[in-house]
Amino acid sequence: MLFGRSHKNPVKIADKGVVEWKYAVCGYCSTGCSIEVGLNAEGRPVTSRGVADADVNRGKLCLKGIFEHELFDSAGRGTVPLMRDHWHDEWATTDWDTALDRLHDEIRRIQGQYGRDSFAIISTGQMLTEEFYTLGKLTRGLIGTNNYDGNTTLCMASAVSGYKRSFGSDGPPGCYEDFEHTDCLIAWGSNLPEQHPIIYWRLKEAMEKRRFPLIVVDPRVTMLAQFADIHLPITPGTDVVLQNALMHVILAEGLEDRDYIEANTTGIDELRAEVAKYDPTTASRICGIDEDTIRLVARTFARAPAAMQIWTMGINQSTHGSDGVVGINNLSLITGNIGKPGGTSLSITGQCNAMGTREWSSCSGLPNYRLLENPEDRKEIAEFWGIDEEFFPKKRGLFQTDIYHAIEAGQIKGLWLIATNPMSSLPNSARVRKAMEKLEFCCVQDCYQDSESAQYAHVFLPAGTWAEKEGVMTNTERRINVVKPVTQPPGEAKPDLWIFNQVAKRFNSDGKVKFPETAPEIFLEMASISKGRLADISGMNHELLEEKRGVQWPYTEEQAKKGEEPPRGGKRLYTEPRTFRHPDGRARLIPLPFIDNNEVPDEKYPIWLNTGRLIEHWHGRTKTGKIGNNNKYSPIPFIEINPDLCAEMGIRRGDYVRLVSRRSDAIVMAQPTQRVPRNMVFLPFHFHDCANRLTLGLLDPHSRQPAYKQSAVRIEILEDQIEAARLSKEMRAF
Ligand SMILES: Nc1nc2c(c(=O)[nH]1)N[C@H]1C(S)=C(S)[C@@H](COP(=O)(O)OP(=O)(O)OC[C@H]3O[C@@H](n4cnc5c(=O)[nH]c(N)nc54)[C@H](O)[C@@H]3O)O[C@H]1N2
Ligand SMILES: Nc1nc2c(c(=O)[nH]1)N[C@H]1C(S)=C(S)[C@@H](COP(=O)(O)OP(=O)(O)OC[C@H]3O[C@@H](n4cnc5c(=O)[nH]c(N)nc54)[C@H](O)[C@@H]3O)O[C@H]1N2
Ligand code: SF4
Ligand SMILES: [Mo]
């Protein structure tokens, strides 16, 4: 008897009848994978594949990228502009001119009645960079509201703030190639295998070639933690304490890099005085990691010839988010691990173009990391755009989270939401709902008309998405890559760039500000004002980006003229001494006292609520909820819950339970797993009207980012499981 393949039919891959492949970069996460979308003879996108000669993904794609072409004709897409008088009325279809005139008139009416800043604009990390730049010019140069921010406040704000405090500027200094050179890696609150699968694959490949210790700090046993040499299941929200304790050991044992500290930093004495308070014995009682392990990790990290750290939302989404980033930078600086191969402090970005919005949207300032607070920056951009310098505010306006508080307080009356869905993504939904109901006018511009936030809109503008548009994005390692239009937006939907240009015409009746219409032209305009700056892109254009499958910034005009090849990878910042962006060129070592202000479990609410993501879904599931191959993995809101807690409470696998916090409640299915400790549940935030009903979302004092990962809940048993299933279904309405 023979076993094995020889007696079976070979695997056949269905022939999709592709006649042409078109180039794009993935529109989900910030890894930045190059994709080719296959079109059949009728020009329909029918399949996707990874691009083999792209340095980032080398032919690979993850579960989201591989089905991305199915977005184009998925359910719920907006195909025609909609309008109504009140948000509780029925929608009526309308034409573009009427919808855009209404947006213009309402902005000017509200500004006229209540002041310039009473109309707010909230954007995203999920558009193309030329779109961000155009929206920034329109908002800062013509509309003139200072309450203009992005959903990046929910995501990358702590990283931005921490980089600025430590290094004097935003801009992640490392790159994926650092995995190939490092001798030790600490990953803080980052679940790479699920959230950045192709970065994880790069890491895994590097580790297979050259084994180095991987240390994972996460209260859950994530897939990355399972793969780690040392897993530190930290008490939620106490990373700063662990960082201080690690530095305590390094400084007490003389393991620091004195020459590097002396040449490149200020503040070592103040740092030394603060971390002296965090001896491992004391720290272990707060952060839950035993003292010997703290010493082992400190020594392993400090003795490695090159050591790197990465982090994502486990750090950023905390009341100590910005401090956690500074703590990571402190650790890298005192061990001389910045700007060298394998020695870096690399924030793993979230959304596909969260970096592009940081660089070019003007949300927190002016293009290319220019500051509203800097008179020269204001003057330069005002002259370039052809507007009066005095029109610019002299400091940045409110963050997204504070904009919502200002709506609640009645200071902001109108809102334009672009490619973000706060009804699903902001903490404490009941409070957000109340704010949305208070608005005199709200415009939602989204590629899906069934987004939760559109419930409260007076105007809905149907947008194209991803490869229905043309433009560039910047990934985690500062690599700019280009998306080419593969197909048209459905029905009358239009690319966001077209929409911004049409709105601009209405505010620019004398034509004094120039708005180029096409993405390649806008890119060249951006390149011209990037010369000599940190993010210098003056040597790039769309053709080069496609040909090279993405280029890391900086790549300057001089380099291009000299015929110097653009970097293929491995480009780092701060490689030379004293090139940090503070005026004296030195990085700051900043002491970080721990402030214990989280909502923590108590007698009434005894369980930690931890929220985050799954590999198959994207945020509010406007996209992945409609794609069968993604949605089928987890169509129902569920919690990871410890089997011992289940046994104690009499909960069986698959039972529905009610989670109750001080804010509200939610019904979810129980999935017992050892991934979470007995006093914690993990709830993916992808499901409609679920996780953020429960979260408190205290704000970080520097970045104003919410602490989504630390709230307290209790679990209630539901006797009537049939009724519970019905309620759960009702809550996930779409
Ligand atoms: N499949 C998929 N991929 C995505 C996304 C998606 O929606 N779906 N979204 C993208 C975006 S915008 C982002 S921002 C990234 C997010 O990527 P990640 O940050 O990797 O994902 P999360 O699941 O939000 O959180 C990561 C981990 O933080 C841990 N954590 C919770 N509390 C703490 C703590 O106090 N300390 C520490 N050290 N860790 C803690 C959680 O247990 C969790 O495992 O993913 C991007 N990639
Ligand atoms: N509890 C909890 N809450 C969280 C988090 C968490 O970990 N836990 N994470 C936070 C983080 S890190 C993030 S980034 C936010 C994300 O929060 P959101 O930005 O609200 O998330 P999305 O669901 O991606 O919303 C994007 C919207 O833009 C639309 N869209 C997509 N592409 C385009 C386009 O090209 N043009 C236009 N016009 N529209 C488009 C989508 O249909 C969707 O409605 O959630 C935050 N909320
Ligand atoms: S890893 Fe991120 S960029 Fe790459 S295919 Fe998956 S979702 Fe897209
Ligand atoms: Mo994010």
PDB file of N, CA, C and O in Angstrom, residues 633-659:
ATOM      1  N   TYR A 633     -13.378  33.665   9.368  1.00  0.00           N
ATOM      2  CA  TYR A 633     -12.555  33.233  10.504  1.00  0.00           C
ATOM      3  C   TYR A 633     -13.137  33.696  11.841  1.00  0.00           C
ATOM      4  O   TYR A 633     -12.943  33.058  12.856  1.00  0.00           O
ATOM      5  N   SER A 634     -13.781  34.841  11.851  1.00  0.00           N
ATOM      6  CA  SER A 634     -14.329  35.346  13.120  1.00  0.00           C
ATOM      7  C   SER A 634     -15.473  36.302  12.827  1.00  0.00           C
ATOM      8  O   SER A 634     -15.296  37.511  12.883  1.00  0.00           O
ATOM      9  N   PRO A 635     -16.631  35.748  12.510  1.00  0.00           N
ATOM     10  CA  PRO A 635     -17.783  36.614  12.216  1.00  0.00           C
ATOM     11  C   PRO A 635     -18.489  37.125  13.467  1.00  0.00           C
ATOM     12  O   PRO A 635     -19.337  38.009  13.382  1.00  0.00           O
ATOM     13  N   ILE A 636     -18.146  36.567  14.647  1.00  0.00           N
ATOM     14  CA  ILE A 636     -18.900  36.859  15.873  1.00  0.00           C
ATOM     15  C   ILE A 636     -17.981  37.480  16.915  1.00  0.00           C
ATOM     16  O   ILE A 636     -16.853  37.010  17.105  1.00  0.00           O
ATOM     17  N   PRO A 637     -18.443  38.544  17.616  1.00  0.00           N
ATOM     18  CA  PRO A 637     -17.608  39.134  18.666  1.00  0.00           C
ATOM     19  C   PRO A 637     -17.293  38.115  19.759  1.00  0.00           C
ATOM     20  O   PRO A 637     -18.202  37.438  20.250  1.00  0.00           O
ATOM     21  N   PHE A 638     -16.023  37.970  20.097  1.00  0.00           N
ATOM     22  CA  PHE A 638     -15.657  36.971  21.107  1.00  0.00           C
ATOM     23  C   PHE A 638     -14.570  37.517  22.022  1.00  0.00           C
ATOM     24  O   PHE A 638     -13.918  38.508  21.692  1.00  0.00           O
ATOM     25  N   ILE A 639     -14.408  36.857  23.164  1.00  0.00           N
ATOM     26  CA  ILE A 639     -13.288  37.185  24.049  1.00  0.00           C
ATOM     27  C   ILE A 639     -12.380  35.979  24.196  1.00  0.00           C
ATOM     28  O   ILE A 639     -12.850  34.840  24.215  1.00  0.00           O
ATOM     29  N   GLU A 640     -11.092  36.242  24.311  1.00  0.00           N
ATOM     30  CA  GLU A 640     -10.175  35.225  24.817  1.00  0.00           C
ATOM     31  C   GLU A 640     -10.327  35.270  26.333  1.00  0.00           C
ATOM     32  O   GLU A 640     -10.249  36.348  26.934  1.00  0.00           O
ATOM     33  N   ILE A 641     -10.559  34.095  26.947  1.00  0.00           N
ATOM     34  CA  ILE A 641     -10.780  34.044  28.398  1.00  0.00           C
ATOM     35  C   ILE A 641     -10.073  32.813  28.943  1.00  0.00           C
ATOM     36  O   ILE A 641     -10.044  31.762  28.283  1.00  0.00           O
ATOM     37  N   ASN A 642      -9.490  32.954  30.135  1.00  0.00           N
ATOM     38  CA  ASN A 642      -8.698  31.862  30.695  1.00  0.00           C
ATOM     39  C   ASN A 642      -9.586  30.679  31.107  1.00  0.00           C
ATOM     40  O   ASN A 642     -10.625  30.876  31.734  1.00  0.00           O
ATOM     41  N   PRO A 643      -9.194  29.433  30.755  1.00  0.00           N
ATOM     42  CA  PRO A 643     -10.022  28.260  31.062  1.00  0.00           C
ATOM     43  C   PRO A 643     -10.288  28.095  32.568  1.00  0.00           C
ATOM     44  O   PRO A 643     -11.364  27.613  32.946  1.00  0.00           O
ATOM     45  N   ASP A 644      -9.340  28.483  33.429  1.00  0.00           N
ATOM     46  CA  ASP A 644      -9.576  28.354  34.875  1.00  0.00           C
ATOM     47  C   ASP A 644     -10.708  29.275  35.319  1.00  0.00           C
ATOM     48  O   ASP A 644     -11.544  28.904  36.138  1.00  0.00           O
ATOM     49  N   LEU A 645     -10.722  30.477  34.765  1.00  0.00           N
ATOM     50  CA  LEU A 645     -11.800  31.410  35.110  1.00  0.00           C
ATOM     51  C   LEU A 645     -13.136  30.857  34.607  1.00  0.00           C
ATOM     52  O   LEU A 645     -14.157  30.924  35.297  1.00  0.00           O
ATOM     53  N   CYS A 646     -13.108  30.265  33.406  1.00  0.00           N
ATOM     54  CA  CYS A 646     -14.332  29.656  32.847  1.00  0.00           C
ATOM     55  C   CYS A 646     -14.838  28.553  33.774  1.00  0.00           C
ATOM     56  O   CYS A 646     -16.032  28.492  34.092  1.00  0.00           O
ATOM     57  N   ALA A 647     -13.918  27.699  34.229  1.00  0.00           N
ATOM     58  CA  ALA A 647     -14.324  26.580  35.089  1.00  0.00           C
ATOM     59  C   ALA A 647     -14.945  27.116  36.384  1.00  0.00           C
ATOM     60  O   ALA A 647     -15.994  26.651  36.828  1.00  0.00           O
ATOM     61  N   GLU A 648     -14.286  28.130  36.922  1.00  0.00           N
ATOM     62  CA  GLU A 648     -14.761  28.716  38.176  1.00  0.00           C
ATOM     63  C   GLU A 648     -16.161  29.328  38.023  1.00  0.00           C
ATOM     64  O   GLU A 648     -17.011  29.208  38.889  1.00  0.00           O
ATOM     65  N   MET A 649     -16.405  29.955  36.859  1.00  0.00           N
ATOM     66  CA  MET A 649     -17.689  30.648  36.664  1.00  0.00           C
ATOM     67  C   MET A 649     -18.734  29.770  35.975  1.00  0.00           C
ATOM     68  O   MET A 649     -19.873  30.182  35.791  1.00  0.00           O
ATOM     69  N   GLY A 650     -18.336  28.559  35.551  1.00  0.00           N
ATOM     70  CA  GLY A 650     -19.285  27.687  34.853  1.00  0.00           C
ATOM     71  C   GLY A 650     -19.560  28.118  33.416  1.00  0.00           C
ATOM     72  O   GLY A 650     -20.658  27.943  32.891  1.00  0.00           O
ATOM     73  N   ILE A 651     -18.546  28.695  32.784  1.00  0.00           N
ATOM     74  CA  ILE A 651     -18.705  29.128  31.381  1.00  0.00           C
ATOM     75  C   ILE A 651     -18.149  28.043  30.464  1.00  0.00           C
ATOM     76  O   ILE A 651     -17.029  27.557  30.682  1.00  0.00           O
ATOM     77  N   ARG A 652     -18.952  27.627  29.454  1.00  0.00           N
ATOM     78  CA  ARG A 652     -18.464  26.622  28.503  1.00  0.00           C
ATOM     79  C   ARG A 652     -18.000  27.306  27.220  1.00  0.00           C
ATOM     80  O   ARG A 652     -18.446  28.404  26.914  1.00  0.00           O
ATOM     81  N   ARG A 653     -17.127  26.628  26.463  1.00  0.00           N
ATOM     82  CA  ARG A 653     -16.675  27.167  25.168  1.00  0.00           C
ATOM     83  C   ARG A 653     -17.897  27.479  24.307  1.00  0.00           C
ATOM     84  O   ARG A 653     -18.799  26.662  24.178  1.00  0.00           O
ATOM     85  N   GLY A 654     -17.942  28.664  23.758  1.00  0.00           N
ATOM     86  CA  GLY A 654     -19.046  29.020  22.870  1.00  0.00           C
ATOM     87  C   GLY A 654     -20.238  29.660  23.571  1.00  0.00           C
ATOM     88  O   GLY A 654     -21.162  30.119  22.907  1.00  0.00           O
ATOM     89  N   ASP A 655     -20.217  29.714  24.902  1.00  0.00           N
ATOM     90  CA  ASP A 655     -21.303  30.414  25.617  1.00  0.00           C
ATOM     91  C   ASP A 655     -21.219  31.915  25.352  1.00  0.00           C
ATOM     92  O   ASP A 655     -20.122  32.475  25.254  1.00  0.00           O
ATOM     93  N   TYR A 656     -22.389  32.541  25.283  1.00  0.00           N
ATOM     94  CA  TYR A 656     -22.399  34.007  25.282  1.00  0.00           C
ATOM     95  C   TYR A 656     -22.357  34.500  26.721  1.00  0.00           C
ATOM     96  O   TYR A 656     -23.022  33.926  27.590  1.00  0.00           O
ATOM     97  N   VAL A 657     -21.559  35.559  26.966  1.00  0.00           N
ATOM     98  CA  VAL A 657     -21.532  36.181  28.296  1.00  0.00           C
ATOM     99  C   VAL A 657     -21.687  37.687  28.118  1.00  0.00           C
ATOM    100  O   VAL A 657     -21.510  38.210  27.005  1.00  0.00           O
ATOM    101  N   ARG A 658     -22.044  38.362  29.228  1.00  0.00           N
ATOM    102  CA  ARG A 658     -22.148  39.824  29.156  1.00  0.00           C
ATOM    103  C   ARG A 658     -20.944  40.438  29.864  1.00  0.00           C
ATOM    104  O   ARG A 658     -20.639  40.076  31.002  1.00  0.00           O
ATOM    105  N   LEU A 659     -20.257  41.340  29.164  1.00  0.00           N
ATOM    106  CA  LEU A 659     -19.187  42.106  29.807  1.00  0.00           C
ATOM    107  C   LEU A 659     -19.776  43.436  30.248  1.00  0.00           C
ATOM    108  O   LEU A 659     -20.476  44.082  29.468  1.00  0.00           O
TER     109      LEU A 659
END
